[in-house]
Coordinates of C-alpha atoms in Angstrom, one line a residue:
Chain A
X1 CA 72.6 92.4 124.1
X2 CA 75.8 93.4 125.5
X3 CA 75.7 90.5 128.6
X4 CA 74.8 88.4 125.9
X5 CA 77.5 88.9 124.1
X6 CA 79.8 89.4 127.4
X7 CA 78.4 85.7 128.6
X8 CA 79.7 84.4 125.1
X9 CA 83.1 85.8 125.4
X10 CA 82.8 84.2 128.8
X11 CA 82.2 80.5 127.6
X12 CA 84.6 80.7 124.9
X13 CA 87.3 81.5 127.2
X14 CA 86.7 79.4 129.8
X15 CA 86.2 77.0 126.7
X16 CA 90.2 77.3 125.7
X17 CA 91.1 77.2 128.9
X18 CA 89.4 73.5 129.1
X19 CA 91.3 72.8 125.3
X20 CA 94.7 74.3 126.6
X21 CA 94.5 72.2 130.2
X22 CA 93.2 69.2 128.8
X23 CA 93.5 68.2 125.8
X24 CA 96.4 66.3 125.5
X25 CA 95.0 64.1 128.8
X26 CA 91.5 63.6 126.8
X27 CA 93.6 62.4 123.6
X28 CA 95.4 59.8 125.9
X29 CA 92.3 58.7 127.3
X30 CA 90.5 57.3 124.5
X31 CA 93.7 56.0 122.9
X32 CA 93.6 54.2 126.0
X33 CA 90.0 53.0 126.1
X34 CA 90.6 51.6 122.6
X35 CA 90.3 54.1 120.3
X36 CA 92.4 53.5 117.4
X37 CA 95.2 56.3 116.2
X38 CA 93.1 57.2 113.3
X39 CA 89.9 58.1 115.2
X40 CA 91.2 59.6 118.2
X41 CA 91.7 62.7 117.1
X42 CA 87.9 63.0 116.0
X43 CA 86.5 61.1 119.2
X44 CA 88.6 63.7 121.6
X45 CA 87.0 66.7 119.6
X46 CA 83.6 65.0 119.7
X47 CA 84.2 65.3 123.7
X48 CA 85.2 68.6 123.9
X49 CA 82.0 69.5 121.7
X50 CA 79.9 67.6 124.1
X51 CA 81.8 70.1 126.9
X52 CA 81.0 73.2 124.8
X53 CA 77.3 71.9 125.3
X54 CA 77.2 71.5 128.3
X55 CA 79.6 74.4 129.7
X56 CA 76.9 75.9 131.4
X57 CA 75.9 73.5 133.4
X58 CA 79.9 72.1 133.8
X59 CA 80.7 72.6 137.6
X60 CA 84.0 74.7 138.3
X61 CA 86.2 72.7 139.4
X62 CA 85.1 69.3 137.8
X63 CA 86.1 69.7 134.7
X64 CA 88.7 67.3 134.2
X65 CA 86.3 64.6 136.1
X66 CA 83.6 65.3 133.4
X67 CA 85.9 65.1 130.7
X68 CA 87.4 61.7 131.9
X69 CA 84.0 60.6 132.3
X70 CA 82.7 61.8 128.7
X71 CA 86.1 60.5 126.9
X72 CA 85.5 56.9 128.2
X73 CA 81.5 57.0 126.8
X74 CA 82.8 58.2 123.6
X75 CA 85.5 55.9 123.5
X76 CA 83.1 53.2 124.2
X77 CA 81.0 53.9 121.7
X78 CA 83.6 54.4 119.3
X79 CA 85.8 51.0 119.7
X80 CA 82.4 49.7 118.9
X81 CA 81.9 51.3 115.4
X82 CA 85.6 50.2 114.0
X83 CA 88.0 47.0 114.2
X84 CA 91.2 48.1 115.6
X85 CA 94.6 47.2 114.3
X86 CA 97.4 46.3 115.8
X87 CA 99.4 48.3 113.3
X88 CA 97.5 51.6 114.3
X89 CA 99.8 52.2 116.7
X90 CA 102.6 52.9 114.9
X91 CA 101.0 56.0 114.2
X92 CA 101.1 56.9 117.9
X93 CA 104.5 57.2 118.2
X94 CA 106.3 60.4 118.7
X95 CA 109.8 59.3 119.0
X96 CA 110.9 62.8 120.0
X97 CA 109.3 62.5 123.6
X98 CA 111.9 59.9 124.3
X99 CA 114.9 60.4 125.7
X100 CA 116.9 58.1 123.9
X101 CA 115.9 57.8 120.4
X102 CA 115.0 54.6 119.5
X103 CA 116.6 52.4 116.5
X104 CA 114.2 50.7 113.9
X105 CA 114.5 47.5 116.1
X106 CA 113.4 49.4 119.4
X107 CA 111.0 51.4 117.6
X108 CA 109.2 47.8 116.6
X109 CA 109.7 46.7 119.4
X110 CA 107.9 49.4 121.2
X111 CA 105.1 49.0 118.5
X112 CA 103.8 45.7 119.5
X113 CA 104.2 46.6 122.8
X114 CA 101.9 49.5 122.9
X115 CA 99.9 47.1 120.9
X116 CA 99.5 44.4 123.5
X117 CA 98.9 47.2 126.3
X118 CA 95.5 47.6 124.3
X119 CA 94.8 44.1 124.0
X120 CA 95.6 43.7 128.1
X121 CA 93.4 47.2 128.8
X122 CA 90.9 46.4 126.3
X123 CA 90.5 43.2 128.3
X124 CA 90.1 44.5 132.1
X125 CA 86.4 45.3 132.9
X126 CA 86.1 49.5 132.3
X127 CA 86.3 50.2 136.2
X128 CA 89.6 48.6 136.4
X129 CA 91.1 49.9 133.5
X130 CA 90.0 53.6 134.2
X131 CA 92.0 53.3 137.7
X132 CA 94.8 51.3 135.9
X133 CA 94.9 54.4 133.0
X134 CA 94.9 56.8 135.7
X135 CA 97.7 55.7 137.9
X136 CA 99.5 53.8 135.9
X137 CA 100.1 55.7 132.3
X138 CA 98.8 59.3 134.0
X139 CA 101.1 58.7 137.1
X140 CA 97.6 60.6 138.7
X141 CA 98.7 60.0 143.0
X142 CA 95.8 57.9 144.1
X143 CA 93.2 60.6 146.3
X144 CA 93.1 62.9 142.6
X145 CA 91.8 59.4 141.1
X146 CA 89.2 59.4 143.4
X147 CA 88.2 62.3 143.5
X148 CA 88.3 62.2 139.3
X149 CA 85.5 59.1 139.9
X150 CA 84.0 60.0 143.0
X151 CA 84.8 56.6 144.8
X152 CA 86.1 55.9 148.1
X153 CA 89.8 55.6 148.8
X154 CA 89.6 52.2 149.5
X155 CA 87.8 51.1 146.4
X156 CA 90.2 53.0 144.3
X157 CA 92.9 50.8 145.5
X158 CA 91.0 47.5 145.7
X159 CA 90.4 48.0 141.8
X160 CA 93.9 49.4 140.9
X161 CA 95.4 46.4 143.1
X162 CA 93.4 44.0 140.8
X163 CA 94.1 45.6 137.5
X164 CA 97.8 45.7 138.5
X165 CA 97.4 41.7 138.6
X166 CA 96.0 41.8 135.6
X167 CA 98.5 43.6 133.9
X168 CA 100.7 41.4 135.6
X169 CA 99.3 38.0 134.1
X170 CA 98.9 40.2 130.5
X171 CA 102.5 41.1 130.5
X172 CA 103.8 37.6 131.1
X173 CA 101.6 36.1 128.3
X174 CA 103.2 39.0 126.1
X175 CA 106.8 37.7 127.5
X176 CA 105.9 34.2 126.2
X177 CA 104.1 35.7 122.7
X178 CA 107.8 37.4 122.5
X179 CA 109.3 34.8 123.4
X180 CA 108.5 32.9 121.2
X181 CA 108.1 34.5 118.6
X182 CA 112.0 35.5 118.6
X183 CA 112.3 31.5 118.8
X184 CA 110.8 31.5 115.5
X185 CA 112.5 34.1 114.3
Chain B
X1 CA 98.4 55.4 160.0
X2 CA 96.1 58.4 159.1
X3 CA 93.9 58.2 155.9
X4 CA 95.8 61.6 155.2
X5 CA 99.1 59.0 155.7
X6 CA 97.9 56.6 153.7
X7 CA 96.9 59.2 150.9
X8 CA 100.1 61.2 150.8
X9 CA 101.9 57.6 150.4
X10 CA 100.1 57.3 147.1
X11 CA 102.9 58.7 144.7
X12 CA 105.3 56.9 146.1
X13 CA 103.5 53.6 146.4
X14 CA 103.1 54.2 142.6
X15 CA 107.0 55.0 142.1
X16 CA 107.6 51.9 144.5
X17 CA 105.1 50.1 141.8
X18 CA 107.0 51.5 139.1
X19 CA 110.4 50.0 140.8
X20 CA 109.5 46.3 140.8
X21 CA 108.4 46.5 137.2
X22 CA 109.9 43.8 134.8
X23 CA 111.1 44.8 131.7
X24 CA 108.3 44.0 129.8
X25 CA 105.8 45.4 132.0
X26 CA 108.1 48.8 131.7
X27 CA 108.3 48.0 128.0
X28 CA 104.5 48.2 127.9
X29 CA 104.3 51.3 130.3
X30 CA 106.9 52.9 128.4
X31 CA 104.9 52.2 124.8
X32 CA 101.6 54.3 126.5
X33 CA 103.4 57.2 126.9
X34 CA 104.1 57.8 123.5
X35 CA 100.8 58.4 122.6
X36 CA 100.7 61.9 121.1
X37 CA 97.8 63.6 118.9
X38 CA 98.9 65.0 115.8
X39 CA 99.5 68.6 115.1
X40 CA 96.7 70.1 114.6
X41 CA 94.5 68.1 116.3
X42 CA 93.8 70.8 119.4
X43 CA 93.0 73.2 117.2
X44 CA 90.3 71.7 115.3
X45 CA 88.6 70.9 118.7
X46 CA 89.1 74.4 119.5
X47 CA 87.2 75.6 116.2
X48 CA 84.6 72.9 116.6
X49 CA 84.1 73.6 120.5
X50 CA 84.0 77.4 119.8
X51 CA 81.6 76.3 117.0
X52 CA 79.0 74.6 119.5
X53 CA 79.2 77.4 121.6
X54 CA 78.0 79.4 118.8
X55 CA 75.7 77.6 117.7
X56 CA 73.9 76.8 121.3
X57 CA 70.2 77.6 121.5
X58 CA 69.0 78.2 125.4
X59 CA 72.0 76.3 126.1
X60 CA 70.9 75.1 129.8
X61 CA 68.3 73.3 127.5
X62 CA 70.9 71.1 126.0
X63 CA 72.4 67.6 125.9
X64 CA 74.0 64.7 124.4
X65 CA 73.4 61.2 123.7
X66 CA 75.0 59.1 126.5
X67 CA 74.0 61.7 129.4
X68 CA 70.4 61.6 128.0
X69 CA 70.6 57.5 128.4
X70 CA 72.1 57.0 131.7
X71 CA 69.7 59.9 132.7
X72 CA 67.1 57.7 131.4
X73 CA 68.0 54.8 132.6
X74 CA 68.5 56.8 135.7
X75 CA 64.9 58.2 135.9
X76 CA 63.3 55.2 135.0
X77 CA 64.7 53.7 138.3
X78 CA 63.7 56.4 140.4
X79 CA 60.1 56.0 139.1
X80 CA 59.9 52.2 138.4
X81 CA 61.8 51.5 141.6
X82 CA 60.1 53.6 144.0
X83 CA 56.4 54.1 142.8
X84 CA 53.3 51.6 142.0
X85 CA 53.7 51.0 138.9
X86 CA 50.9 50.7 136.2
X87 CA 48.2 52.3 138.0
X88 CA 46.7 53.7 134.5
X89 CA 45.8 50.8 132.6
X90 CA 48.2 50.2 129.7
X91 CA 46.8 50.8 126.3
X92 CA 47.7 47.5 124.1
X93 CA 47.4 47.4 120.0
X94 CA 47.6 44.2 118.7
X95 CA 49.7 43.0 116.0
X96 CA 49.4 44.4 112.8
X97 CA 46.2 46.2 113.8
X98 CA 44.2 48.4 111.6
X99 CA 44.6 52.1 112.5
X100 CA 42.3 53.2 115.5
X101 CA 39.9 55.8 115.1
X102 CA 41.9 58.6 113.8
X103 CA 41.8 61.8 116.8
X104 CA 44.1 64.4 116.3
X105 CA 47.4 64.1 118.9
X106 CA 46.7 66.6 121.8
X107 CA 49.4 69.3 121.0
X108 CA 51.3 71.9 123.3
X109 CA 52.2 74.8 122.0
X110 CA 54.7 76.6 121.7
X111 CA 57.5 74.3 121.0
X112 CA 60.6 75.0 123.5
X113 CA 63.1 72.8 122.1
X114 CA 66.5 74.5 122.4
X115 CA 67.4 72.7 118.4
X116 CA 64.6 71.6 116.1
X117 CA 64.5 69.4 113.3
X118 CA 60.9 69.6 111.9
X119 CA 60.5 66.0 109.6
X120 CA 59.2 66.9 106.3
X121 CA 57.4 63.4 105.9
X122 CA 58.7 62.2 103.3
X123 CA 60.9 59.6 104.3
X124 CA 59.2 57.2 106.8
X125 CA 61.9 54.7 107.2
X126 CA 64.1 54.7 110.8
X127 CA 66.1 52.0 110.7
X128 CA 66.3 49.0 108.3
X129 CA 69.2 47.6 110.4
X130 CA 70.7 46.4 106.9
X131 CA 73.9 49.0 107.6
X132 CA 76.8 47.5 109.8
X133 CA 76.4 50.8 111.9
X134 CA 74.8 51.9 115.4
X135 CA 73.6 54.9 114.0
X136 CA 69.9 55.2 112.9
X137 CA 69.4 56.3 109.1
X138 CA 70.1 60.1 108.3
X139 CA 66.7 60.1 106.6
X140 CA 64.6 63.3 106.8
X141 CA 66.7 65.3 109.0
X142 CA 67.1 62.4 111.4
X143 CA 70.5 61.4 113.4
X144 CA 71.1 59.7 116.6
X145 CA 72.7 56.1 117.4
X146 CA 71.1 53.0 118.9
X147 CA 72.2 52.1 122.5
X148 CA 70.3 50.0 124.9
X149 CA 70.9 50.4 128.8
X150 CA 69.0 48.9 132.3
X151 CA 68.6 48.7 135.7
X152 CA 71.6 46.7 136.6
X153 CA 69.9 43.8 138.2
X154 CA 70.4 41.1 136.0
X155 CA 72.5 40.8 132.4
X156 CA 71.8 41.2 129.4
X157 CA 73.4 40.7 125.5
X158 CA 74.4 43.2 124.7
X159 CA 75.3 44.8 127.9
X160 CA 74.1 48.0 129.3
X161 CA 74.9 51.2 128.7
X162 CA 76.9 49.8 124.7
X163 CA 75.6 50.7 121.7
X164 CA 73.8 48.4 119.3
X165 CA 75.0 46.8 115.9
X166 CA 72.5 44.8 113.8
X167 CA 72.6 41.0 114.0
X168 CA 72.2 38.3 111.4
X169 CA 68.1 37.5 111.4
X170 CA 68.6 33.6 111.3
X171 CA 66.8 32.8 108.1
X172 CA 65.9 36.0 107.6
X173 CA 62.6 37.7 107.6
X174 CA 61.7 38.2 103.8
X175 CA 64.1 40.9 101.9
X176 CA 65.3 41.5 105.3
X177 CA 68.8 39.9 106.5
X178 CA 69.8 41.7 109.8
X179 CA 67.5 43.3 112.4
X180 CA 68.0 44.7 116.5
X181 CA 68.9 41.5 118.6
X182 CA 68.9 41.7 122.6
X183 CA 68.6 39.1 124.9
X184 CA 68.4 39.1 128.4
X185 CA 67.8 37.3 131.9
X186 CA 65.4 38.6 135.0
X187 CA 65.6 41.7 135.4
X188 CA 63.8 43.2 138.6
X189 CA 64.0 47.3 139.2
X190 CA 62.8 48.1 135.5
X191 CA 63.9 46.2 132.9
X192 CA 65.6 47.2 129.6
X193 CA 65.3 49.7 127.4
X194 CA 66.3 50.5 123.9
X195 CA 66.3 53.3 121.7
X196 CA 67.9 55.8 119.7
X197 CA 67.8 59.9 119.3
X198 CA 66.1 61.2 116.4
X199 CA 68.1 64.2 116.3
X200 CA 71.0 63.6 118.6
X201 CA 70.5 66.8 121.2
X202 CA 67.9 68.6 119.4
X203 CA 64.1 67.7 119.5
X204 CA 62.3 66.0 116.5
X205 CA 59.6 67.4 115.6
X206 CA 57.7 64.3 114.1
X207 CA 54.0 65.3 113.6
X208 CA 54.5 65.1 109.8
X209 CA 53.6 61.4 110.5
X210 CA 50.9 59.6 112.3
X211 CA 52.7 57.2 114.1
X212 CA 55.2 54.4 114.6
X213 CA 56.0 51.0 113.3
X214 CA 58.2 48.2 113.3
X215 CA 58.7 44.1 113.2
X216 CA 59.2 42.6 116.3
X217 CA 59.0 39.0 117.8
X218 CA 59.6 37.8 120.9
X219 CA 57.3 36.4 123.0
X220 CA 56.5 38.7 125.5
X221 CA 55.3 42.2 126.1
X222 CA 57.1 45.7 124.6
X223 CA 56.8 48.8 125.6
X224 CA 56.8 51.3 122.7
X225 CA 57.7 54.7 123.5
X226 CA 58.5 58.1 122.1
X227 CA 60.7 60.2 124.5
X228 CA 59.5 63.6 124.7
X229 CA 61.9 66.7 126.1
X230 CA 59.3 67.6 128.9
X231 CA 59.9 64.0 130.6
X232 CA 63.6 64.4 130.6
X233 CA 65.1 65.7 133.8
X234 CA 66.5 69.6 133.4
X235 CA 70.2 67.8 134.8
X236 CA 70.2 66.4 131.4
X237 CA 68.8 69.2 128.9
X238 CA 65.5 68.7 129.5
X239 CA 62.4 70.4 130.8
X240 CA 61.2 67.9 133.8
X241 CA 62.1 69.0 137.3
X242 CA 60.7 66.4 139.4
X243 CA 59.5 62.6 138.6
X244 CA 60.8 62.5 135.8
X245 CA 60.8 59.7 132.6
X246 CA 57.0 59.4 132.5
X247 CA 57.5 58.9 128.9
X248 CA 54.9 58.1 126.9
X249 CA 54.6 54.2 125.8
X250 CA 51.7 51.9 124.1
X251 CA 52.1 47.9 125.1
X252 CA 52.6 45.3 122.2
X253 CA 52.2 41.8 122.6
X254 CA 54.8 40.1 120.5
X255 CA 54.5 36.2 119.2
X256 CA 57.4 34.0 118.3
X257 CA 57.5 35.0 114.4
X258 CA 58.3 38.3 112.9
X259 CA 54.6 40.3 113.2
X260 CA 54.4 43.8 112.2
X261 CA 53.0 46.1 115.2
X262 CA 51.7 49.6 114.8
X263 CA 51.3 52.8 117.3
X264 CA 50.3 55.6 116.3
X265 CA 50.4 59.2 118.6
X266 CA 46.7 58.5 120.0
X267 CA 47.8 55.4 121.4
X268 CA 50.7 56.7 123.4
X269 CA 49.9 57.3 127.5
X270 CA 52.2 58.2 130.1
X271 CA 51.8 54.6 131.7
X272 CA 52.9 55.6 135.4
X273 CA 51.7 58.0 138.3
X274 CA 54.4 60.7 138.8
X275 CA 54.9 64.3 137.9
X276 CA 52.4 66.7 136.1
X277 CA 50.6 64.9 133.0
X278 CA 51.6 65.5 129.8
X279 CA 49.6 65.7 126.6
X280 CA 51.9 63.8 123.5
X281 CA 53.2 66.3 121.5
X282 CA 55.1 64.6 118.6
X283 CA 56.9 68.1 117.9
X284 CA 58.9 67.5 120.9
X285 CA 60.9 64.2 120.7
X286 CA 64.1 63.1 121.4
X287 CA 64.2 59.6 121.5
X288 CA 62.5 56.5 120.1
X289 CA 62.6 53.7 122.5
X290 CA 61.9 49.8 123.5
X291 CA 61.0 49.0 126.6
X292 CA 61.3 45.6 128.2
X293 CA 59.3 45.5 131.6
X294 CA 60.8 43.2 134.7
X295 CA 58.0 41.0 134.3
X296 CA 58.8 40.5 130.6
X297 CA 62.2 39.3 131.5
X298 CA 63.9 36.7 130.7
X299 CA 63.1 37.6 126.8
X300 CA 64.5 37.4 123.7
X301 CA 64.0 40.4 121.4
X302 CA 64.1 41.4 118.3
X303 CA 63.0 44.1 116.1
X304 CA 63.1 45.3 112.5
X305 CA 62.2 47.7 109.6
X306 CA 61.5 50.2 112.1
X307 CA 59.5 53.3 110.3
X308 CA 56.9 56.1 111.2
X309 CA 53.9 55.9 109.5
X310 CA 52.8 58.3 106.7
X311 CA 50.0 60.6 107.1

């Protein structure tokens, strides 16, 4: 009874040591693989609940991999289930991580921006835009990333290279949407 | 240049990246990293992780919905794309067939399934596919989500590995206005599957009914199969340790019009050679499934008013 109950203590703190490590890095995740602001708070507890299930079996050591892996599943399954809105974001914002504290006009700014940035990952196939989250918006150096998805070196930058390019062609078409749109203004 | 070189150069390549950014594409980076969960949020995973933990059951013995899949999908390779297939010939009940003989289902005993939901009976219906949802109805203790994956050799609508909304039934069939649409090309390791959990990592423990049915056209062959947890590989929360996914499966022949099929647990038969035979026990399943076999494919499925059948 007593290593039962040890083995439980055991699993619940190596449990909030995977919440206090990671959490902030799961939530990011699945607002980046499309989640919307009002559902990722419940689709990055749904992946640390699959975690708790599978602590057991959860290799030390690959934790964060499994948990990248499990938050772009749920995500998937979860941009699926809901239309997102553009306007969502705005409810990602935390003005108080900037450094210079936006006006209303920057802070609107920065809202369709953050909005287009789903529409431009939302459209890169899921292997590109895994790499792209990873070193681009986690600033993760390029051997972690592939150790995270167990690929080679080489493909890790082939596929980061391409969604770069992507994000390149994405951005411009948001430079002419703004653009324009000022023009209208 | 060393690998090791070329690796340690990978922060900087992304500052250097980082460097030559226009404004918008900064503007763009800049919006990502403002992402922040409300307060709050960490906790409540904390309390519902901590609550899992709890609540686990022979814990080794468990898993979740998209693992279980790809391990599926994964074991169905192995066996499809490594063994003669069909060596035991495949049981086939025509459409709309009147029940079989009625035999009692072989039964194991006892249970082992680390979470049990025992079905009282009393609601037969699966999935109507009239909801705009993935998720199959939460009748008689049921819960689990539609999802359809393959073998990666050829495409199909929706893709692999997504989950499945209902489609618009041109025409409809009857009352019925939306059913389970996939479509596909050739596919040549093992085909396509779909199904859904009964009771999303637990075990369903379905002898309260007889059986299994549903609308379906096509043309073309479909494999009907009831997932138990001995066929699932241990890596996954099951009880299989070595070939794997010999999951138990009756044939249909589907027309071109809606017909409704039936299976019932006497018709199910582990269809391939592979790992230690196992008796059907409907007291031990986790999913429901659809399988599409290579030489069924191209196809064009669909499937409706899926239900078990009433003792």
């Amino acid at each position: 009874m007593s290593t039962s109950t040890s083995k439980e203590s055991g699993s619940a703190a190596r449990f909030r040591a995977l919440i206090d490590a990671h959490f902030a890095f799961v939530w990011r995740c699945v607002r980046r693989f499309g989640v919307p602001p009002s559902d990722a708070d419940d689709a990055t507890q749904e992946v640390f609940v699959v975690a708790a299930r599978k602590l057991d079996s959860l290799e030390s050591g690959r934790e964060k991999a499994f948990l990248f892996a499990t938050a772009m599943r749920v995500a998937s399954t979860e941009r699926r289930t809901r239309r997102r809105h553009p306007e969502d974001a705005a409810d990602t914002l935390d003005t108080r991580s900037l450094a210079d504290q936006p006006n209303a006009e920057e802070l609107a700014e920065l809202v369709e921006a953050r909005a287009y940035l789903q529409e431009i990952l939302d459209g890169m196939p899921v292997e590109q835009s895994a790499v792209f989250v990873l070193a681009e918006l986690e600033e993760t150096p390029v051997r972690e990333i592939a150790d995270l998805l167990e690929l080679p070196l080489g493909t890790v930058s082939s596929r980061l290279r391409t969604a770069r390019e992507a994000f390149a062609q994405g951005v411009k078409r948001f430079a002419a949407r703004e653009a324009f749109s000022r023009r209208k203004r | 240049m060393t690998d090791d070189d070329q690796d340690d150069r990978a922060p900087r390549e992304n500052d250097a990246a980082a460097e030559n950014r226009t404004a918008q594409e900064a503007l763009l980076i800049r919006s990502a990293r403002l992402d922040a969960a409300r307060a709050g949020a960490k906790e409540q995973a904390l309390a519902a992780g901590l609550d899992a933990l709890a609540h686990r059951q022979g814990s080794r013995q468990k898993t979740v919905l998209s693992l279980a899949v790809l391990a599926a999908a994964a074991g169905a390779a192995l066996l499809f794309g490594t063994k003669p297939v069909a060596v035991t010939p495949e049981p086939r009940v025509t459409p709309a067939a009147p029940p079989p003989s009625v035999a009692p289902a072989v039964l194991l005993s006892p249970p082992t399934c680390p979470e049990l939901v025992i079905a009282r009976g009393n609601a037969p219906l699966i999935e109507d596919f009239e909801t705009k949802d993935s998720r199959v109805l939460t009748l008689d203790g049921r819960s689990g989500g539609w999802m359809t994956y393959d073998d990666g050799t050829g495409k199909q609508s929706p893709p692999g590995r997504s989950a499945l909304f209902p489609s618009r039934i041109p025409g409809g069939r009857d009352k019925s206005q939306h059913g389970l649409h996939v479509s596909g090309g050739k596919f040549t390791l093992w085909g396509v599957t779909l199904g859904a959990e009964l009771a999303d990592a637990g075990c369903y423990d379905a002898s309260a009914y007889a059986g299994v049915e549903l609308w379906a056209k096509g043309p073309g062959n479909l494999r009907v199969g009831m997932q138990m947890i001995d066929v699932q590989d241990v890596k996954y929360g099951g009880l299989c340790t070595k070939d794997c996914y010999n999951t138990h499966r009756a044939v249909i022949t589907l027309g071109k019009t809606f017909e409704r099929h039936t299976v019932r647990w006497e018709d199910l038969r582990q269809l391939f050679q592979g790992g230690p035979p196992i008796a059907f026990d409907p007291r031990r399943v986790r999913f429901i499934e659809f399988g599409v076999a290579p030489g069924d494919t191209p196809f064009d499925l669909w499937i409706d008013d899926v239900s078990f059948i009433p003792r």
